[in-house]
PDB file of C-alpha atoms in Angstrom:
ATOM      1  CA  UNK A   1      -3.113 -14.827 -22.730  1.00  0.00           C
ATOM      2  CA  UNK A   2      -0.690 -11.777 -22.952  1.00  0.00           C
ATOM      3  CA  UNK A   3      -3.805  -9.698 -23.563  1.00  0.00           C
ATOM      4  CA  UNK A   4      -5.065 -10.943 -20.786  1.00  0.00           C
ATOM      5  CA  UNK A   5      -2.180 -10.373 -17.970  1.00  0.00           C
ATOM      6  CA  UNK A   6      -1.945  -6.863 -19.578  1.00  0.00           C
ATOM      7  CA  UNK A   7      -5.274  -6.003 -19.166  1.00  0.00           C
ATOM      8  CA  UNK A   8      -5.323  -7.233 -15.605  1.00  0.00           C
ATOM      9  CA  UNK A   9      -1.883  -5.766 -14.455  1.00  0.00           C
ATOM     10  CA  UNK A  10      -3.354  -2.717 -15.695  1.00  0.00           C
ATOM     11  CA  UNK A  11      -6.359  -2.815 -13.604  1.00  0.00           C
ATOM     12  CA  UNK A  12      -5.015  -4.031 -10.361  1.00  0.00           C
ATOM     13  CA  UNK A  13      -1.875  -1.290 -10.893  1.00  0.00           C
ATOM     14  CA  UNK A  14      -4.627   0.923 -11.273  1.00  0.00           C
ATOM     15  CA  UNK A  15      -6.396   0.221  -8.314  1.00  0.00           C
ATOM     16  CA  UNK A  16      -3.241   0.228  -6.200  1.00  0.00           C
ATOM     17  CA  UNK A  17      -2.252   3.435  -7.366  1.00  0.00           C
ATOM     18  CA  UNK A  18      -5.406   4.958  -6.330  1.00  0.00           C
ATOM     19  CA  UNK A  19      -5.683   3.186  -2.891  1.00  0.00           C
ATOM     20  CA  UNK A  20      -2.302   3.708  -1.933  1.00  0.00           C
ATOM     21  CA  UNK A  21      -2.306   7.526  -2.992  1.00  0.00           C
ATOM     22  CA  UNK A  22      -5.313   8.134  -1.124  1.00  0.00           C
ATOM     23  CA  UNK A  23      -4.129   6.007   2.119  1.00  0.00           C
ATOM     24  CA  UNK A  24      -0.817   8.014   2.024  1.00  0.00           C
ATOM     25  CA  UNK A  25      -2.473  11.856   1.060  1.00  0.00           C
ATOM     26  CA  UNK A  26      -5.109  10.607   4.389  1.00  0.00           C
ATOM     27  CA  UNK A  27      -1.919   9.515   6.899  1.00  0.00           C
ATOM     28  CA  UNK A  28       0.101  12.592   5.766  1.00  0.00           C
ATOM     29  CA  UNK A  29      -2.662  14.894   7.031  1.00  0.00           C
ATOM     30  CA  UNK A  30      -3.008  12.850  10.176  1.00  0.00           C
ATOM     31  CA  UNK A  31      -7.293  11.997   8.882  1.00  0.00           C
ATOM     32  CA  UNK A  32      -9.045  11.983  12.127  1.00  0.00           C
ATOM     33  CA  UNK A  33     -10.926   8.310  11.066  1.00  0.00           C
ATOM     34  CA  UNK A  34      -7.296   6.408  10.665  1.00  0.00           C
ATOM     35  CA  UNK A  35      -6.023   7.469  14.224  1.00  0.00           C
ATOM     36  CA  UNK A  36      -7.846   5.197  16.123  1.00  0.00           C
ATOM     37  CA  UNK A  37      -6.678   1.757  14.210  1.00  0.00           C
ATOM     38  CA  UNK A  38      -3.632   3.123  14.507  1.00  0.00           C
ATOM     39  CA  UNK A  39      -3.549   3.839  17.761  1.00  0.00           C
ATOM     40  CA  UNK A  40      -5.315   0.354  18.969  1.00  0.00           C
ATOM     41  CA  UNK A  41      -2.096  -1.179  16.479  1.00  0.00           C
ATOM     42  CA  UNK A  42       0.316   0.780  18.680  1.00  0.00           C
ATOM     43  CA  UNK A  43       1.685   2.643  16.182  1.00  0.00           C
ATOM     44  CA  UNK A  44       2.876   6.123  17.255  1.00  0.00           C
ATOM     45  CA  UNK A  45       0.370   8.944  15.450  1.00  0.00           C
ATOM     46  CA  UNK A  46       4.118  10.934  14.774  1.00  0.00           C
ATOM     47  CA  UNK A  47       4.741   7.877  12.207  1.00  0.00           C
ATOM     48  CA  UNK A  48       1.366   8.859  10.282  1.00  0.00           C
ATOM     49  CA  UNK A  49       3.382  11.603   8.141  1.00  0.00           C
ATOM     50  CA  UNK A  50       7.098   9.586   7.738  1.00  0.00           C
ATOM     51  CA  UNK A  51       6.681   7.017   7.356  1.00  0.00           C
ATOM     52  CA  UNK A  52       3.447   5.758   6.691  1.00  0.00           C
ATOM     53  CA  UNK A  53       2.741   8.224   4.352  1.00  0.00           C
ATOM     54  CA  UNK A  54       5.730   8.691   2.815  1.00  0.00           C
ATOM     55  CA  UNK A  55       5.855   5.847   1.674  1.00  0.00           C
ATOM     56  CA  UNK A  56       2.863   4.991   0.698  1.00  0.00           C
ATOM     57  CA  UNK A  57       2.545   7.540  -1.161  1.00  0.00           C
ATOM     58  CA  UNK A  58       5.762   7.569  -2.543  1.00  0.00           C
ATOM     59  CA  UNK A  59       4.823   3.811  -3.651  1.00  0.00           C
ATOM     60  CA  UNK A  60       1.652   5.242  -5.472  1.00  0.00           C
ATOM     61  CA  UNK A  61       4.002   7.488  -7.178  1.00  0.00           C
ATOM     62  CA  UNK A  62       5.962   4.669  -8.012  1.00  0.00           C
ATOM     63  CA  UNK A  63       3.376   2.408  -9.613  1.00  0.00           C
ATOM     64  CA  UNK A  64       2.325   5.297 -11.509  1.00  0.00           C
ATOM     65  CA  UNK A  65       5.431   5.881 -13.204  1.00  0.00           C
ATOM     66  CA  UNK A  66       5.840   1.761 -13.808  1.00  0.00           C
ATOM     67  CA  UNK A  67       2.360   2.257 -15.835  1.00  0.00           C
ATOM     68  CA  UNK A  68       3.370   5.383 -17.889  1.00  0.00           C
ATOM     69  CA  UNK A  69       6.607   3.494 -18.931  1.00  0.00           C
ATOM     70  CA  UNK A  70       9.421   2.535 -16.175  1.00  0.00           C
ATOM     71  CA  UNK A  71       8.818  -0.555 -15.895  1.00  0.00           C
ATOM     72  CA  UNK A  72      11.922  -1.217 -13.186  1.00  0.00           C
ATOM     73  CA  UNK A  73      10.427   1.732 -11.022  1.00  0.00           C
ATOM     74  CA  UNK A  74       7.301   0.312 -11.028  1.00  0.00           C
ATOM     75  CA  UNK A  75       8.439  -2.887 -10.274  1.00  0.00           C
ATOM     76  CA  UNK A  76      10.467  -1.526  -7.421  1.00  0.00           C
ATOM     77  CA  UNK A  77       7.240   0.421  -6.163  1.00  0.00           C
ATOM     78  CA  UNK A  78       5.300  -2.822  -6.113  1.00  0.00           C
ATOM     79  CA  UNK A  79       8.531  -4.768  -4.310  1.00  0.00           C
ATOM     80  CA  UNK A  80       8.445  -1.908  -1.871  1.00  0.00           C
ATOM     81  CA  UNK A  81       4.695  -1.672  -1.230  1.00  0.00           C
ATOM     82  CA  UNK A  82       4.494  -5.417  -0.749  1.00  0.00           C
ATOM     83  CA  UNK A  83       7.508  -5.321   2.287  1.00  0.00           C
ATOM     84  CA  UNK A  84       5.517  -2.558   3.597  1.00  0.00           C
ATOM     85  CA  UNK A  85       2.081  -3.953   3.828  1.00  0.00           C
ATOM     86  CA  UNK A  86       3.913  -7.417   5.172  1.00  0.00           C
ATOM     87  CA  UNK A  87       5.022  -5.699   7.704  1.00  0.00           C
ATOM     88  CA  UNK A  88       2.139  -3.539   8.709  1.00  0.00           C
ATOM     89  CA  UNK A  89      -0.197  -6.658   9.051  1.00  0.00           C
ATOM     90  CA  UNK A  90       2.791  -8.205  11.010  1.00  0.00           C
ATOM     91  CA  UNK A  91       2.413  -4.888  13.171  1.00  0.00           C
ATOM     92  CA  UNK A  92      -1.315  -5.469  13.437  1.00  0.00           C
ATOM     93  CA  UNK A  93      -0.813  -9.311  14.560  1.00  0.00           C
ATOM     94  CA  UNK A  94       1.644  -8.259  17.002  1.00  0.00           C
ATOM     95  CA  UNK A  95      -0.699  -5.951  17.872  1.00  0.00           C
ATOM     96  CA  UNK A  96      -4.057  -8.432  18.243  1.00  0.00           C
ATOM     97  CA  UNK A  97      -5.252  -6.049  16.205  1.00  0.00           C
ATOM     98  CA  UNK A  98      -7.899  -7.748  13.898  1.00  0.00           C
ATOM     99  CA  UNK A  99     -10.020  -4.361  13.226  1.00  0.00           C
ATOM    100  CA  UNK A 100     -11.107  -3.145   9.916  1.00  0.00           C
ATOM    101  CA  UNK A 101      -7.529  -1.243   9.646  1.00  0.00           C
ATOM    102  CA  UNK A 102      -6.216  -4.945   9.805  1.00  0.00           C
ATOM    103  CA  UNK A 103      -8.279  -5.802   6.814  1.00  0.00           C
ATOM    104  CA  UNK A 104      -7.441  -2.803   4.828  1.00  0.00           C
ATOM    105  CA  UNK A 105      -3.832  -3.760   5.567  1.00  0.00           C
ATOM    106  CA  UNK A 106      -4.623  -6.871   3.956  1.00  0.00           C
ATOM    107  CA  UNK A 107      -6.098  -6.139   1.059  1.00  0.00           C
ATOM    108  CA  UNK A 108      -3.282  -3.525   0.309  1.00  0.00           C
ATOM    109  CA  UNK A 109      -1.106  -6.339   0.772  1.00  0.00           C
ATOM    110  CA  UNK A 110      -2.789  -8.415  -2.131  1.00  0.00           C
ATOM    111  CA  UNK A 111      -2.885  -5.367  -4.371  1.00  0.00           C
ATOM    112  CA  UNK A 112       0.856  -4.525  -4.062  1.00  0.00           C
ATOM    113  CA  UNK A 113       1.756  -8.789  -4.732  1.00  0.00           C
ATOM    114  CA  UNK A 114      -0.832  -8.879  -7.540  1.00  0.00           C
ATOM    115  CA  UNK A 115       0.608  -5.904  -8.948  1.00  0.00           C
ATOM    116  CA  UNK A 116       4.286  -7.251  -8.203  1.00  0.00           C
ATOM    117  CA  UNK A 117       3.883 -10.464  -9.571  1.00  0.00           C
ATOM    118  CA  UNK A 118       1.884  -9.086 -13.096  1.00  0.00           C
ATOM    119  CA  UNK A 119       4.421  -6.352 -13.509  1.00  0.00           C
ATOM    120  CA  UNK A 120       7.090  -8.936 -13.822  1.00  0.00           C
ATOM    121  CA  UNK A 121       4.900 -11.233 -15.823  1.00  0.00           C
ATOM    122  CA  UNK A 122       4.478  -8.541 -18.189  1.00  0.00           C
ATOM    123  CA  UNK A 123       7.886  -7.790 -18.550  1.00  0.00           C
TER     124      UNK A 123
END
């Protein structure tokens, strides 16, 4: 079973290192495609580079660093990432936004708990 939660903390880390850098490197350089779901969200495009990006990014950093051997940054990252992506669907809701930029903020939100919650079962 250890074997097992390893392999798949490993995966889904992996997977929410990649999405989250890429998400964060796209809202930092203000990617034409994003502005629009962020816009219908009403979220101001000035927020694209700090903090949306920022952090995400920073997060992706974060998770990173938890795989390559800190676990408490890691499990920070993940902590952080998950309050983030709650509150960005929350935005979205608020918003009656239910676009495809919802959904992404969705399934960021399951990476960054999955990740969360097999980072501290690996611990």
């Amino acid at each position: 079973m250890g074997v097992l939660v390893f392999t798949a903390y490993l995966c889904i880390t992996v997977l929410a290192v990649a999405a989250n850098a890429f998400s964060g490197v796209a809202a930092l350089f203000h990617f034409p495609p994003i502005r629009p779901g962020m816009r219908k969200a009403g979220v101001p495009e000035s927020w694209l580079s700090f903090p949306i990006g920022t952090l995400k990014t920073a997060g992706a950093i974060g998770l990173l660093i938890g795989l390559l051997g800190g676990p408490v940054i890691g499990i920070a990252a993940a902590a952080g990432l998950t309050l983030f992506f709650v509150c960005a669907v929350y935005t979205h809701v608020l918003a009656g936004d239910y676009s495809p930029q919802f959904g992404l903020a969705l399934g960021f939100l399951v990476l960054a708990v999955a990740s969360l919650t097999l980072g501290l079962l690996v611990r």
